[in-house]
Coordinates of C-alpha atoms and ligand atoms in Angstrom, one line a residue:
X1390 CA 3.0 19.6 27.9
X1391 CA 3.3 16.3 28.4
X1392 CA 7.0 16.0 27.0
X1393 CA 7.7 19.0 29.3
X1394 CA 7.3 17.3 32.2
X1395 CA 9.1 14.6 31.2
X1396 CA 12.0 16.8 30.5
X1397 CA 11.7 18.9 33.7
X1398 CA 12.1 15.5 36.0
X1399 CA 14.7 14.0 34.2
X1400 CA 16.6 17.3 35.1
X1401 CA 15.8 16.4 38.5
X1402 CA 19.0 14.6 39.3
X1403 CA 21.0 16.9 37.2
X1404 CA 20.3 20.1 39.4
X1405 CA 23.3 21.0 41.1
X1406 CA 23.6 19.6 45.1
X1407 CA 24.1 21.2 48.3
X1408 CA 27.2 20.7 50.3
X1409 CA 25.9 17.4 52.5
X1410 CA 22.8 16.1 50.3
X1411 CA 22.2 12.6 49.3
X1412 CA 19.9 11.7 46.7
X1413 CA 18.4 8.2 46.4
X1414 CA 17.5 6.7 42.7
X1415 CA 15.9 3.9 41.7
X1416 CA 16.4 2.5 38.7
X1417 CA 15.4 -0.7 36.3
X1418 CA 17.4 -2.6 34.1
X1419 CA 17.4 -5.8 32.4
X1420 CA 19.7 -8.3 32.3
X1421 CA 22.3 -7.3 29.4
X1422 CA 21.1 -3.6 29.2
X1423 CA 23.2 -0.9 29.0
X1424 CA 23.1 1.1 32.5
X1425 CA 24.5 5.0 33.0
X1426 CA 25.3 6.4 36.2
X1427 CA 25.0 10.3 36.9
X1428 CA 27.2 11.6 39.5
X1429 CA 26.2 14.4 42.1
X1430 CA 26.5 17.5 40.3
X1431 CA 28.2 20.6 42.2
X1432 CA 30.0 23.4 41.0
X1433 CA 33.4 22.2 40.2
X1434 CA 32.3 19.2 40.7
X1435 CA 36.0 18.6 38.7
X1436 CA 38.1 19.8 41.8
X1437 CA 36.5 17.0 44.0
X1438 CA 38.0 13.2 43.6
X1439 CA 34.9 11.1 42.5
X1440 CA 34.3 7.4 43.5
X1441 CA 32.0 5.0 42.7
X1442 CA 30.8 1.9 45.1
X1443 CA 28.7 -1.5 44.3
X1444 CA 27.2 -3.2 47.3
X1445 CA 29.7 -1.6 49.2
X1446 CA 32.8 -1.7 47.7
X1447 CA 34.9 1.2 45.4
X1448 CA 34.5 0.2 42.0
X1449 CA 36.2 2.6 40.2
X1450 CA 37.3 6.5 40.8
X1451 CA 38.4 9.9 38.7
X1452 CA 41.0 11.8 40.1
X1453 CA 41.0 16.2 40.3
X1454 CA 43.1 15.8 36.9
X1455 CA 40.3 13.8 35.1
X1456 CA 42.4 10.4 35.0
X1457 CA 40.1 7.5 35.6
X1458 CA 40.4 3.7 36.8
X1459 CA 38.6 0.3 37.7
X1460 CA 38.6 -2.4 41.0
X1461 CA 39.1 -5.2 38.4
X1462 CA 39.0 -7.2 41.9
X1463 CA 35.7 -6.2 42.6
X1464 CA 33.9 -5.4 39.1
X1465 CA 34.9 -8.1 36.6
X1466 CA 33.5 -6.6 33.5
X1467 CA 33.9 -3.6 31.2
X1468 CA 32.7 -0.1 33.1
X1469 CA 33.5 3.2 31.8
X1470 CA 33.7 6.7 33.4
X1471 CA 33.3 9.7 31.4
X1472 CA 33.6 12.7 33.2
X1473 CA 30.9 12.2 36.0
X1474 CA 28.8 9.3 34.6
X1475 CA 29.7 5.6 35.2
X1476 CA 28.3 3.3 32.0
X1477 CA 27.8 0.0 32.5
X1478 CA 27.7 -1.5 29.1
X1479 CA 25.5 -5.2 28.9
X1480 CA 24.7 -5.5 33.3
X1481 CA 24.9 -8.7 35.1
X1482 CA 25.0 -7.8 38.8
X1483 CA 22.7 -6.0 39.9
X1484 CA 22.1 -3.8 43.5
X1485 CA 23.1 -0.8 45.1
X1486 CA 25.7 2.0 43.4
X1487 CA 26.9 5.4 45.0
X1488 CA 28.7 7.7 43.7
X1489 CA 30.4 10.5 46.1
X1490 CA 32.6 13.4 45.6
X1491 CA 35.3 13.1 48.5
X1492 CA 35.6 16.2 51.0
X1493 CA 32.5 17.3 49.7
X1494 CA 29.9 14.4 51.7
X1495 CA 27.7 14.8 48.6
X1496 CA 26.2 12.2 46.6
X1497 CA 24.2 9.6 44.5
X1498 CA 22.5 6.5 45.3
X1499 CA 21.5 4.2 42.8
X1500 CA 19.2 1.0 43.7
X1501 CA 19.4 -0.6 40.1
X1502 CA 16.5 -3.5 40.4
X1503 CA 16.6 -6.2 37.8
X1504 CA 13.8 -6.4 35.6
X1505 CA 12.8 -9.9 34.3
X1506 CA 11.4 -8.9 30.3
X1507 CA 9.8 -12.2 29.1
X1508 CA 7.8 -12.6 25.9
X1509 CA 6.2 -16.3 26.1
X1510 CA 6.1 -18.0 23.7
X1511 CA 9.6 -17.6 23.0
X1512 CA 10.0 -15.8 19.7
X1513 CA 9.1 -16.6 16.6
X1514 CA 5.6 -16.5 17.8
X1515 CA 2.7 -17.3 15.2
X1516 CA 0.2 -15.3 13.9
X1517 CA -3.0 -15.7 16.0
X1518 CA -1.5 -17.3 18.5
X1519 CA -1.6 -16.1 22.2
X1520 CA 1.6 -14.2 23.7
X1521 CA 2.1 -13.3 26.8
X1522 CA 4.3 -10.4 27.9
X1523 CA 6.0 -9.7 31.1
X1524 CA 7.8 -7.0 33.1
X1525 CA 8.3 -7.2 36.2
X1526 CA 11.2 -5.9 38.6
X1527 CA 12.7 -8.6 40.9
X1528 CA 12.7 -6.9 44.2
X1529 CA 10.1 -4.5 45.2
X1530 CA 11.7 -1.2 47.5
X1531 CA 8.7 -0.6 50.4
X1532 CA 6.2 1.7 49.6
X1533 CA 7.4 2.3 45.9
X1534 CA 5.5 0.1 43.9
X1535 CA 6.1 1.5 40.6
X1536 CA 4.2 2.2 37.4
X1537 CA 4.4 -0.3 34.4
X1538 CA 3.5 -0.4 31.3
X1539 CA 4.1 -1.3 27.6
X1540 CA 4.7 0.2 24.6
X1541 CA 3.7 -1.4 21.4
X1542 CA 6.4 -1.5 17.9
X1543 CA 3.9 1.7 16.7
X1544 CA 5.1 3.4 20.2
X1545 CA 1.5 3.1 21.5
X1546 CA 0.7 3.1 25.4
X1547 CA -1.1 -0.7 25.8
X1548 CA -3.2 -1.3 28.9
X1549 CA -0.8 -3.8 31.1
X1550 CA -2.2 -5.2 34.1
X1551 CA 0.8 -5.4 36.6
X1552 CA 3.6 -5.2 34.0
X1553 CA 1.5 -8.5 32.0
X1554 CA 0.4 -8.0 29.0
X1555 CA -1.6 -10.8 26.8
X1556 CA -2.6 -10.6 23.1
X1557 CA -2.7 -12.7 20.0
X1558 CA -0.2 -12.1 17.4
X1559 CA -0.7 -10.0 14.4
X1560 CA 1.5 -8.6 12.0
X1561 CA 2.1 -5.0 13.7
X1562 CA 3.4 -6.8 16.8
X1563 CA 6.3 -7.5 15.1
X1564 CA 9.2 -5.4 15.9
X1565 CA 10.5 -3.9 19.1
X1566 CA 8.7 -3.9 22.6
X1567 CA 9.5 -1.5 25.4
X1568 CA 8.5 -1.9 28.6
X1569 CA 8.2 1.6 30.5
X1570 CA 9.2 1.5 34.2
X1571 CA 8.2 5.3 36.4
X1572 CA 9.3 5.4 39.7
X1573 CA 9.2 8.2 41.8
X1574 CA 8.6 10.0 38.3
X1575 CA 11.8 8.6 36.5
X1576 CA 11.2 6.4 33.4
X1577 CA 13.4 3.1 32.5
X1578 CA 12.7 2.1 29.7
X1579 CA 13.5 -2.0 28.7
X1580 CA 13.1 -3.1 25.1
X1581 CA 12.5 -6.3 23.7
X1582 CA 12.0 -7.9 20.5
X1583 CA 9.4 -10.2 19.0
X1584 CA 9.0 -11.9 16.2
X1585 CA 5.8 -12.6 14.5
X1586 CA 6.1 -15.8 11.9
X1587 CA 3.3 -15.0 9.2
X1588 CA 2.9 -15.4 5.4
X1589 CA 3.4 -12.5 3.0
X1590 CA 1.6 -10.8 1.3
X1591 CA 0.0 -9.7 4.9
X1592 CA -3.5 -10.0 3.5
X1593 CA -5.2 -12.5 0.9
X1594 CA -4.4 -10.9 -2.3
X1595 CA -5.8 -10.6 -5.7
X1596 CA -3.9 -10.9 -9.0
X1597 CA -5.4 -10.3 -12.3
X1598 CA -3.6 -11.8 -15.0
X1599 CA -3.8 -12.1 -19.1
X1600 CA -3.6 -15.9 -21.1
X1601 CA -0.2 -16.6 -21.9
X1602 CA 1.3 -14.2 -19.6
X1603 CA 4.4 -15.2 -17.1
X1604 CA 2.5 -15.2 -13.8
X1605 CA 4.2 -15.3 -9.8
X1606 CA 2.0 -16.5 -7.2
X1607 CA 3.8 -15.0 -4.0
X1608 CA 4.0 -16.5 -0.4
X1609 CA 6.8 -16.0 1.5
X1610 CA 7.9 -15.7 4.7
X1611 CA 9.4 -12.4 7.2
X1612 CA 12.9 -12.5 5.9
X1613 CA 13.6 -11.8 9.8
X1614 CA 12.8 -15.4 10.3
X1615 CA 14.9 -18.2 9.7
X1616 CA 14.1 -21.8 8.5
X1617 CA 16.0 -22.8 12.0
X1618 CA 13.4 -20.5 13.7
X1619 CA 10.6 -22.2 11.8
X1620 CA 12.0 -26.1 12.2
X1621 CA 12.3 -24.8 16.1
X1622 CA 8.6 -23.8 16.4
X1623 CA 7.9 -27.8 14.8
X1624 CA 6.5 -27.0 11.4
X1625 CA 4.9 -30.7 9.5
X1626 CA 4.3 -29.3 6.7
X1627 CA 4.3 -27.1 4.0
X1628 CA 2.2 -27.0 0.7
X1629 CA 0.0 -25.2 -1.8
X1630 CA -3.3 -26.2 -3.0
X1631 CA -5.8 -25.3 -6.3
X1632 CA -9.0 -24.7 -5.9
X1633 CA -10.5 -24.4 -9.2
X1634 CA -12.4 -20.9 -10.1
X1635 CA -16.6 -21.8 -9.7
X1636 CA -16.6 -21.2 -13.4
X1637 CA -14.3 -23.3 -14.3
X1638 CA -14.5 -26.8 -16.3
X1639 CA -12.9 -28.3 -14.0
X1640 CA -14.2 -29.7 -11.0
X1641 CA -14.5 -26.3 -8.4
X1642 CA -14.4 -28.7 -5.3
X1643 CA -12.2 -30.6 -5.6
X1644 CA -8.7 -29.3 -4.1
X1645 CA -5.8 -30.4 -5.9
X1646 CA -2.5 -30.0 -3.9
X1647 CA -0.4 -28.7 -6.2
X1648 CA 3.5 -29.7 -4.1
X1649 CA 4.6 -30.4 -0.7
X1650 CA 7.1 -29.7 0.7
X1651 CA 9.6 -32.5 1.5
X1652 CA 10.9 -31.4 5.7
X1653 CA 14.3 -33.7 5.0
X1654 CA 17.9 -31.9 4.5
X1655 CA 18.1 -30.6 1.7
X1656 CA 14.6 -29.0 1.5
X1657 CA 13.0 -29.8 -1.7
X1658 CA 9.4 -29.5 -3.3
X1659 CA 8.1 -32.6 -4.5
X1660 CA 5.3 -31.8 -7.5
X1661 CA 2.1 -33.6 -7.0
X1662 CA -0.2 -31.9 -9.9
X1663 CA 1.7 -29.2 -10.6
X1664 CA -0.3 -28.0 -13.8
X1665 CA 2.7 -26.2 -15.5
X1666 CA 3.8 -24.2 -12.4
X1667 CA 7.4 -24.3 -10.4
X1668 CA 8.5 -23.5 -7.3
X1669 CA 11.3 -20.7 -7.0
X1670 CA 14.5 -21.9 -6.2
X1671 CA 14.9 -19.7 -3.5
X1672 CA 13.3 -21.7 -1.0
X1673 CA 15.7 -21.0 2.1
X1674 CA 15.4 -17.8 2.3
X1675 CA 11.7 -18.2 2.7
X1676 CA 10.2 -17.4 -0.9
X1677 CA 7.6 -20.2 -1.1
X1678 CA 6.5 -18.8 -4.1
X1679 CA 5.0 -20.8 -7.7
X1680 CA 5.7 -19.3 -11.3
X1681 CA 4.0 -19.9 -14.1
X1682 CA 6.1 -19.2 -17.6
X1683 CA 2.6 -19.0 -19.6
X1684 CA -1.3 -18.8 -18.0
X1685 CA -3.6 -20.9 -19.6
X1686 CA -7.5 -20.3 -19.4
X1687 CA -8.7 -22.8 -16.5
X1688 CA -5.8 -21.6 -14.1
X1689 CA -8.0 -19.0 -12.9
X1690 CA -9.0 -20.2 -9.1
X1691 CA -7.4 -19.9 -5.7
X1692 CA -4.0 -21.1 -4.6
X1693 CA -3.4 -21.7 -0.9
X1694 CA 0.0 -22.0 0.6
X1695 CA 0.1 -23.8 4.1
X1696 CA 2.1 -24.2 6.8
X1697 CA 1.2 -26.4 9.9
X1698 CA 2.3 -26.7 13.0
X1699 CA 2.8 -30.0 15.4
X1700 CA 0.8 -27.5 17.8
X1701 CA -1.8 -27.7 15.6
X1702 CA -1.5 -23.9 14.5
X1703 CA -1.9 -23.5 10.6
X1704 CA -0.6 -20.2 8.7
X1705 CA -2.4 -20.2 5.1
X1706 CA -2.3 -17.2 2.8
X1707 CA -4.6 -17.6 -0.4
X1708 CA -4.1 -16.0 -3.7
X1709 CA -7.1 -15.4 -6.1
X1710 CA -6.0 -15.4 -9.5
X1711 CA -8.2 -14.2 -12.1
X1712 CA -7.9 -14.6 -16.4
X1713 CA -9.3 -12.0 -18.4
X1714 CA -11.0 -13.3 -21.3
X1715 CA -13.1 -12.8 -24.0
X1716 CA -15.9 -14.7 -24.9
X1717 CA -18.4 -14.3 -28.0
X1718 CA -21.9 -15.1 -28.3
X1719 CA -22.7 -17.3 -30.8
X1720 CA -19.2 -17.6 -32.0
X1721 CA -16.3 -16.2 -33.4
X1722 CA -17.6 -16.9 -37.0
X1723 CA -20.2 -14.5 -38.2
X1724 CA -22.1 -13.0 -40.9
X1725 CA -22.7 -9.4 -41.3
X1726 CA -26.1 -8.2 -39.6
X1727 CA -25.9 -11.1 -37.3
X1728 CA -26.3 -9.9 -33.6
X1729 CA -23.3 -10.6 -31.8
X1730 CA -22.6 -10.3 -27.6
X1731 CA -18.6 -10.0 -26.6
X1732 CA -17.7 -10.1 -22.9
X1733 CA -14.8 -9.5 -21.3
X1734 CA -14.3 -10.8 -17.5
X1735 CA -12.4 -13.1 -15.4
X1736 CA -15.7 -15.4 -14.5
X1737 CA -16.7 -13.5 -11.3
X1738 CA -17.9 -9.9 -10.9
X1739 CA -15.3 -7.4 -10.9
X1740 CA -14.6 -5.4 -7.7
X1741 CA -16.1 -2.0 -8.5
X1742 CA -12.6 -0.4 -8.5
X1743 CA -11.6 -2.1 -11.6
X1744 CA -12.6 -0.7 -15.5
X1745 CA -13.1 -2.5 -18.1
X1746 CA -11.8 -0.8 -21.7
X1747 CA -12.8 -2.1 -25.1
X1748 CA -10.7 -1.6 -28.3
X1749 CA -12.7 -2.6 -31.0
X1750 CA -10.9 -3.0 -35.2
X1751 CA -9.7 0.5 -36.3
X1752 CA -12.1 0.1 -39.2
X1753 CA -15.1 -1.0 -36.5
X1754 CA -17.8 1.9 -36.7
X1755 CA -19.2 0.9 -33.4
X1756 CA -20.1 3.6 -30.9
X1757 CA -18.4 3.3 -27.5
X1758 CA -18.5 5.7 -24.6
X1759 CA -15.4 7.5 -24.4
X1760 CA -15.7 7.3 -20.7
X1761 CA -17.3 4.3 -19.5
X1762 CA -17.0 0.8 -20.9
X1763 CA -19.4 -2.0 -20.2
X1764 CA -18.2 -5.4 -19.5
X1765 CA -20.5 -7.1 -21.8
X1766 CA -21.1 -5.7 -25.3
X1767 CA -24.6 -6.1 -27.0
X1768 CA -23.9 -5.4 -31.2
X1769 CA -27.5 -5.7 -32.4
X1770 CA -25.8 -5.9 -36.0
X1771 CA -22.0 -6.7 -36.9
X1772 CA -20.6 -5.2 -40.1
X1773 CA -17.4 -6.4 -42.3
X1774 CA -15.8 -3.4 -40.3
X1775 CA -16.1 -5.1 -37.2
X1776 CA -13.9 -8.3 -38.2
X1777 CA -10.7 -8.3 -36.3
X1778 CA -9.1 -8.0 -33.1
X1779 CA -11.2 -7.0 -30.3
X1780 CA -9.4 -6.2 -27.5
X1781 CA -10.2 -5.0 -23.7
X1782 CA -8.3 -4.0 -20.9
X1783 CA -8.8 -4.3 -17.3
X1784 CA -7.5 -0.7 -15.6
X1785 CA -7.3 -0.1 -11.5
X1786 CA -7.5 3.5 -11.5
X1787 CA -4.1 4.6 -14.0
X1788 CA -2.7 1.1 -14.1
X1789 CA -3.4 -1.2 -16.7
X1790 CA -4.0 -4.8 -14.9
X1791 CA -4.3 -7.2 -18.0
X1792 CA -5.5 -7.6 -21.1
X1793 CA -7.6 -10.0 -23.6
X1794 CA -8.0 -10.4 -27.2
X1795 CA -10.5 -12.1 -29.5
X1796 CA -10.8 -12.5 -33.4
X1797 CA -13.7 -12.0 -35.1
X1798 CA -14.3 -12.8 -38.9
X1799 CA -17.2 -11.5 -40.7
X1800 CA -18.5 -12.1 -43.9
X1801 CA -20.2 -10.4 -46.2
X1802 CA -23.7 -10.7 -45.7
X1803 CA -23.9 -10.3 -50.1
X1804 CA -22.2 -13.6 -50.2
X1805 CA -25.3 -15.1 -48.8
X1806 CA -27.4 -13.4 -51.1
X1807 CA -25.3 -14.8 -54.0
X1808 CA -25.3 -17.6 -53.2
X1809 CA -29.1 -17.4 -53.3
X1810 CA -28.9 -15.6 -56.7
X1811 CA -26.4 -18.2 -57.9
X1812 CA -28.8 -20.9 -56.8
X1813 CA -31.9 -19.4 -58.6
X1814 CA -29.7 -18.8 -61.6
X1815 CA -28.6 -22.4 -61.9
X1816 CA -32.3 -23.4 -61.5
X1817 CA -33.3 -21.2 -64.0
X1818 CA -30.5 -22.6 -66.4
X1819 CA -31.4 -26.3 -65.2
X1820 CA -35.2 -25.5 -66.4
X1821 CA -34.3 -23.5 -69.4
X1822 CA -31.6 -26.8 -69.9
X1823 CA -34.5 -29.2 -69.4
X1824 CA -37.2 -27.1 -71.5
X1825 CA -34.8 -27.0 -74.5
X1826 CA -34.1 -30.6 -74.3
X1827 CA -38.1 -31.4 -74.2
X1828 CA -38.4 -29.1 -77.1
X1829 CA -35.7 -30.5 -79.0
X1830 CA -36.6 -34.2 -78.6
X1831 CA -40.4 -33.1 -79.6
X1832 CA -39.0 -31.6 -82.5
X1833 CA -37.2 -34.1 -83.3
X1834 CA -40.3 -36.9 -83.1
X1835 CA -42.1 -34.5 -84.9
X1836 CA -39.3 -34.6 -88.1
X1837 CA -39.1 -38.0 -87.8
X1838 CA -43.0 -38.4 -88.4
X1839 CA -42.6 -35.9 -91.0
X1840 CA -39.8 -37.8 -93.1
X1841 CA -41.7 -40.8 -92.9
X1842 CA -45.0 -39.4 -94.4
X1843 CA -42.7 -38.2 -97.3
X1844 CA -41.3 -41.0 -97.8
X1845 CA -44.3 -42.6 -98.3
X1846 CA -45.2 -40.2 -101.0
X1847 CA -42.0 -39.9 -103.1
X1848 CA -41.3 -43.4 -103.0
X1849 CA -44.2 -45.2 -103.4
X1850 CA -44.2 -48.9 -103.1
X1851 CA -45.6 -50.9 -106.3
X1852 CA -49.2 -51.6 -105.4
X1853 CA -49.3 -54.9 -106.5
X1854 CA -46.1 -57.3 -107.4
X1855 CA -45.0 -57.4 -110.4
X1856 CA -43.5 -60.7 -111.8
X1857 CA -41.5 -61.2 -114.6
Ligands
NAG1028 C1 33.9 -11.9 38.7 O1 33.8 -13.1 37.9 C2 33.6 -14.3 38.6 C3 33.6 -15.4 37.7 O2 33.7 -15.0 36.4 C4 32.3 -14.2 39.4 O3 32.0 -15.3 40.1 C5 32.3 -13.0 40.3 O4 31.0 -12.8 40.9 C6 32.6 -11.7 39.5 N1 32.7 -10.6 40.4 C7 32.2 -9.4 40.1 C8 32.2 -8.4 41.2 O5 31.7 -9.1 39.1
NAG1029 C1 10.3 -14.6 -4.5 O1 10.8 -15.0 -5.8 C2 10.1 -14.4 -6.9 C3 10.6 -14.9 -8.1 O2 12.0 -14.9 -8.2 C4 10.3 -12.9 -6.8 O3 9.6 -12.2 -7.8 C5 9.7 -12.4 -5.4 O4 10.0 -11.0 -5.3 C6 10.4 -13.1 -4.3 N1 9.7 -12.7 -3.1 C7 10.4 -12.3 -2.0 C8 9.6 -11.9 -0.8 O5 11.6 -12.2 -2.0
NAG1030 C1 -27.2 -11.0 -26.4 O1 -27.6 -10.4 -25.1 C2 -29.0 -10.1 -25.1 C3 -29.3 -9.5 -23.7 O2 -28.2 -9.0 -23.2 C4 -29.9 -11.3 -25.3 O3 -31.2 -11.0 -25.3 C5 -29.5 -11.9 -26.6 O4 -30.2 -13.1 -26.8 C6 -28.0 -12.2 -26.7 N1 -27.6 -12.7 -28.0 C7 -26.8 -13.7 -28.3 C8 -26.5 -14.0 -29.7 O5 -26.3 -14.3 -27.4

C-alpha cells in the first residue's frame, strides 16, 4: 500500500498541465549528486520550444525539431537534455530552475536546496566508536519544514532527530547511508558512504585443530580499508599476543607477545617469541594473519591481535585455539586385564555442538555405541586386541573438525604368569640342584668313611715291630 502511494505522488508532476499552470517543486541535493529535471508535461508537449532557466537566466533550450543546446556563458558545466528532462550530472550551484514551454505559459519550478551530508568522524570510523550523522538542507523555504530521516546499509528506517543521527559503530554500519528528504510528499533521496575499520573474523572465533597439523590464525582487516586509511586514523601499534590454554604447562598468565608490528616504511613484523609461527607476507593488504607449518601440544590457548589508536581506541579480535588429544590413564604401556581410561579433548569442555568419535584397533572387541561417543573412555579390562591405534575425531554436525591418535601396547597378561612359572621352576631346579649336591657330598663322606674302615681290615698294620 505503502509503495502505492509512493508511486501515485511521484506521478504527481508527471500528469499532464493545463494551458497557464505553474507547478512549484522543491527538491534536495547534495553537493556532487546527480540532479534530473522534469519538464511541464502537455500534450505535444514536442510542438512547443522548451527552455530552461537558473536563477534567472536561459540555461539551455530544445527546439520543435528535438535539437538541443547549452548557455556555456551561464552554466559552466556538463548539463544534458533528453527529450523533456534536464540532468545535471555531479551539482555545484545550487537554487532556482524553471523550465517553460514557450507560447504555451506553462511550467516547472524547481527550488533545488543543498543538502549538507556529513558523517563525523570522517570515515574510516572504528568499531565502537561514536558517529555522528547529519542531513540537513541549507536553506529552509517558509512553512515547509520537511521530513528527514535515515536509512541504514540494511535499508532500515532509523529514528533521526532533526536529520542527526548518533550511534556507535558496528560492523552492519558499514556500507551505504541514505538520507531520505519528503517534502510536500516528494522523496530525495542522498546517499553516503561509511566505512567501519574492524578486525575479521567479525566475531571471536574458535578453531579446533589436530598436533602436527598446518594451522592459520586469521585477523585481517575490511579489504575496503587502506593502510593510508588506517595510518590517517593514527594507529601505534599493532600486535598479537599468547595467552597460554589454563591447562597448559606453561604459565596460563602470563601473556607472551608473540610480534609487533614495526609502523616504519616498509612495514615489517619484528618476532618477539614467536613459538614456531610466521606472519603472512601479505601484510598490506591487511591480512595480519600467523601460520603455523606444524601444531604442537602446548599451542593450544588464545591469540589476540591488536590494534591501538593514539585516540586511545583499541580493536582486538581473539582466536581460541584448541588441540585435540589423547591422553591415557596410567600409561600407554599396559598389561592385559589392566584397567585402562583414554580421553580425548582439547583441555576445556566441549561446546555441546561438537561430537566426539572413537576408532578403537580393528581387532579391539570393545563395545561402543554406534551413536553416541563419550569423551572419556572407562575399559575396566584391556585385551591384546585392544593394542594399537586409537583414534577419535572431533565432528560439528557433518564436518569432521580434527583428529587425535594414541598407541597402545599390550602385553600378554600369560607373560606375567610365566614369568612366575619360570621363577618357581628355577627355584625348584635351584633346590633340587642344592638337594643333590647335599646328597652327593653326604654320600661321598659316607664312602670315604667306608674305605677307610676296609682299609683297616684288609691291610692290617703289624701289631708289634718287627726287627730284623
Ligand atoms: C563558471 O566557472 C567559474 C570559474 O570556474 C565560476 O566562477 C562561475 O561561477 C561559473 N558559472 C556558472 C554559472 O557555473
Ligand atoms: C590471509 O592469508 C592467509 C594465508 O595466506 C589466507 O589463508 C587467508 O585467507 C587470508 N585472509 C584474507 C582475509 O585474505
Ligand atoms: C578411571 O576412571 C574411573 C572413574 O571414571 C576411576 O575410578 C579410575 O580410578 C580411573 N582409572 C585409572 C587407571 O585412571
Amino acid at each position: 500500500m505503502k509503495s502505492l502511494i509512493q508511486s501515485v505522488l511521484i506521478l504527481i508532476p508527471v500528469l499532464l498541465l493545463t494551458k497557464g499552470a505553474e507547478v512549484i517543486e522543491v527538491i534536495y541535493a547534495q553537493l556532487g549528486e546527480t540532479v534530473s529535471l522534469k519538464a511541464p508535461e502537455v500534450t505535444h508537449s514536442h510542438d512547443y520550444y522548451l527552455f530552461w532557466h537558473f536563477n534567472g537566466s536561459e540555461i539551455a533550450w530544445r527546439n520543435t525539431f528535438g535539437r538541443s543546446g547549452f548557455n556555456k556563458d551561464k552554466w559552466n558545466f556538463t548539463i544534458s537534455v533528453s527529450g523533456n528532462s534536464l540532468t545535471i550530472p555531479d551539482i555545484k550551484y545550487f537554487g532556482t530552475f524553471v523550465g517553460k514551454l514557450r507560447n504555451h505559459d506553462t511550467g516547472v519550478t524547481y527550488k533545488v536546496v543543498k543538502l549538507n551530508v556529513n558523517v563525523n568522524p570522517p570515515s574510516p570510523v572504528l568499531l565502537g566508536e561514536w558517529m555522528f550523522l547529519t542531513c540537513n538542507p541549507e536553506t529552509l523555504e517558509k512553512d515547509k519544514k520537511p521530513e528527514i530521516h535515515w536509512l541504514n546499509p540494511q535499508g532500515e528506517k532509523m529514528p533521526t532527530i532533526q536529520g542527526r543521527l548518533t550511534l556507535r559503530a558496528t560492523d552492519q554500519h558499514n556500507g551505504q547511508w541514505t538520507c531520505v528528504v519528503t517534502n510536500n510528499n516528494r522523496e530525495s533521496k542522498s546517499k553516503i558512504s561509511v566505512k567501519v575499520l574492524y578486525l575479521l573474523p567479525p566475531a571471536s572465533s574458535t578453531l579446533y585443530t589436530s598436533k602436527s597439523r598446518p594451522l592459520t590464525i586469521p585477523c585481517s582487516i575490511p579489504s575496503q580499508i587502506s593502510w593510508e586509511q588506517i595510518k590517517s586514523k593514527g594507529i601505534q601499534h599493532v600486535q598479537w599476543d599468547f595467552f597460554p590454554s589454563p591447562g597448559s604447562i606453561l604459565n596460563s598468565s602470563v601473556r607472551q607477545r608473540l610480534f609487533y608490528l614495526s609502523l616504519e616504511e616498509p612495514l615489517n613484523w619484528k618476532p618477539d617469541q614467536h613459538r614456531g609461527l610466521t606472519p603472512v607476507s601479505t601484510l598490506k593488504n591487511g591480512n595480519l594473519s600467523l601460520i603455523s607449518n606444524r601444531v604442537k601440544e602446548d599451542d593450544s590457548g588464545d591469540y589476540e591481535c591488536t590494534l591501538k589508536f593514539k585516540n586511545g581506541e583499541t580493536l582486538s579480535r581473539t582466536v581460541h585455539v584448541n588441540v585435540l588429544q589423547i591422553t591415557s590413564s596410567p600409561e600407554t604401556d599396559l598389561i592385559s586385564g589392566q584397567q585402562v581410561n583414554l580421553s580425548c579433548s582439547v583441555g576445556r569442555p566441549l561446546p555441546s555442538d561438537l561430537r566426539v568419535k572413537w576408532f578403537p584397533p580393528e581387532q579391539s572387541s570393545l563395545p561402543l555405541p554406534s551413536d553416541h561417543h563419550p569423551a572419556h573412555l572407562s575399559i575396566p579390562a584391556v585385551g591384546t586386541g585392544d593394542s594399537g591405534k586409537w583414534k577419535c575425531e572431533l565432528w560439528q554436525n557433518d564436518k569432521r573438525l580434527a583428529a587425535a591418535v594414541i598407541v597402545l601396547k599390550i602385553e600378554p597378561e600369560r607373560s606375567a604368569w610365566m614369568l612366575v612359572i619360570i621363577c618357581s621352576v628355577t627355584a625348584i631346579v635351584v633346590l633340587l640342584l642344592i638337594l643333590v649336591l647335599v646328597l652327593y657330598r653326604r654320600r661321598q663322606r659316607k664312602m670315604r668313611h667306608l674305605r677307610h674302615r676296609l682299609c683297616q681290615c684288609k691291610n692290617p698294620k703289624p701289631k708289634g715291630f718287627y726287627r730284623t
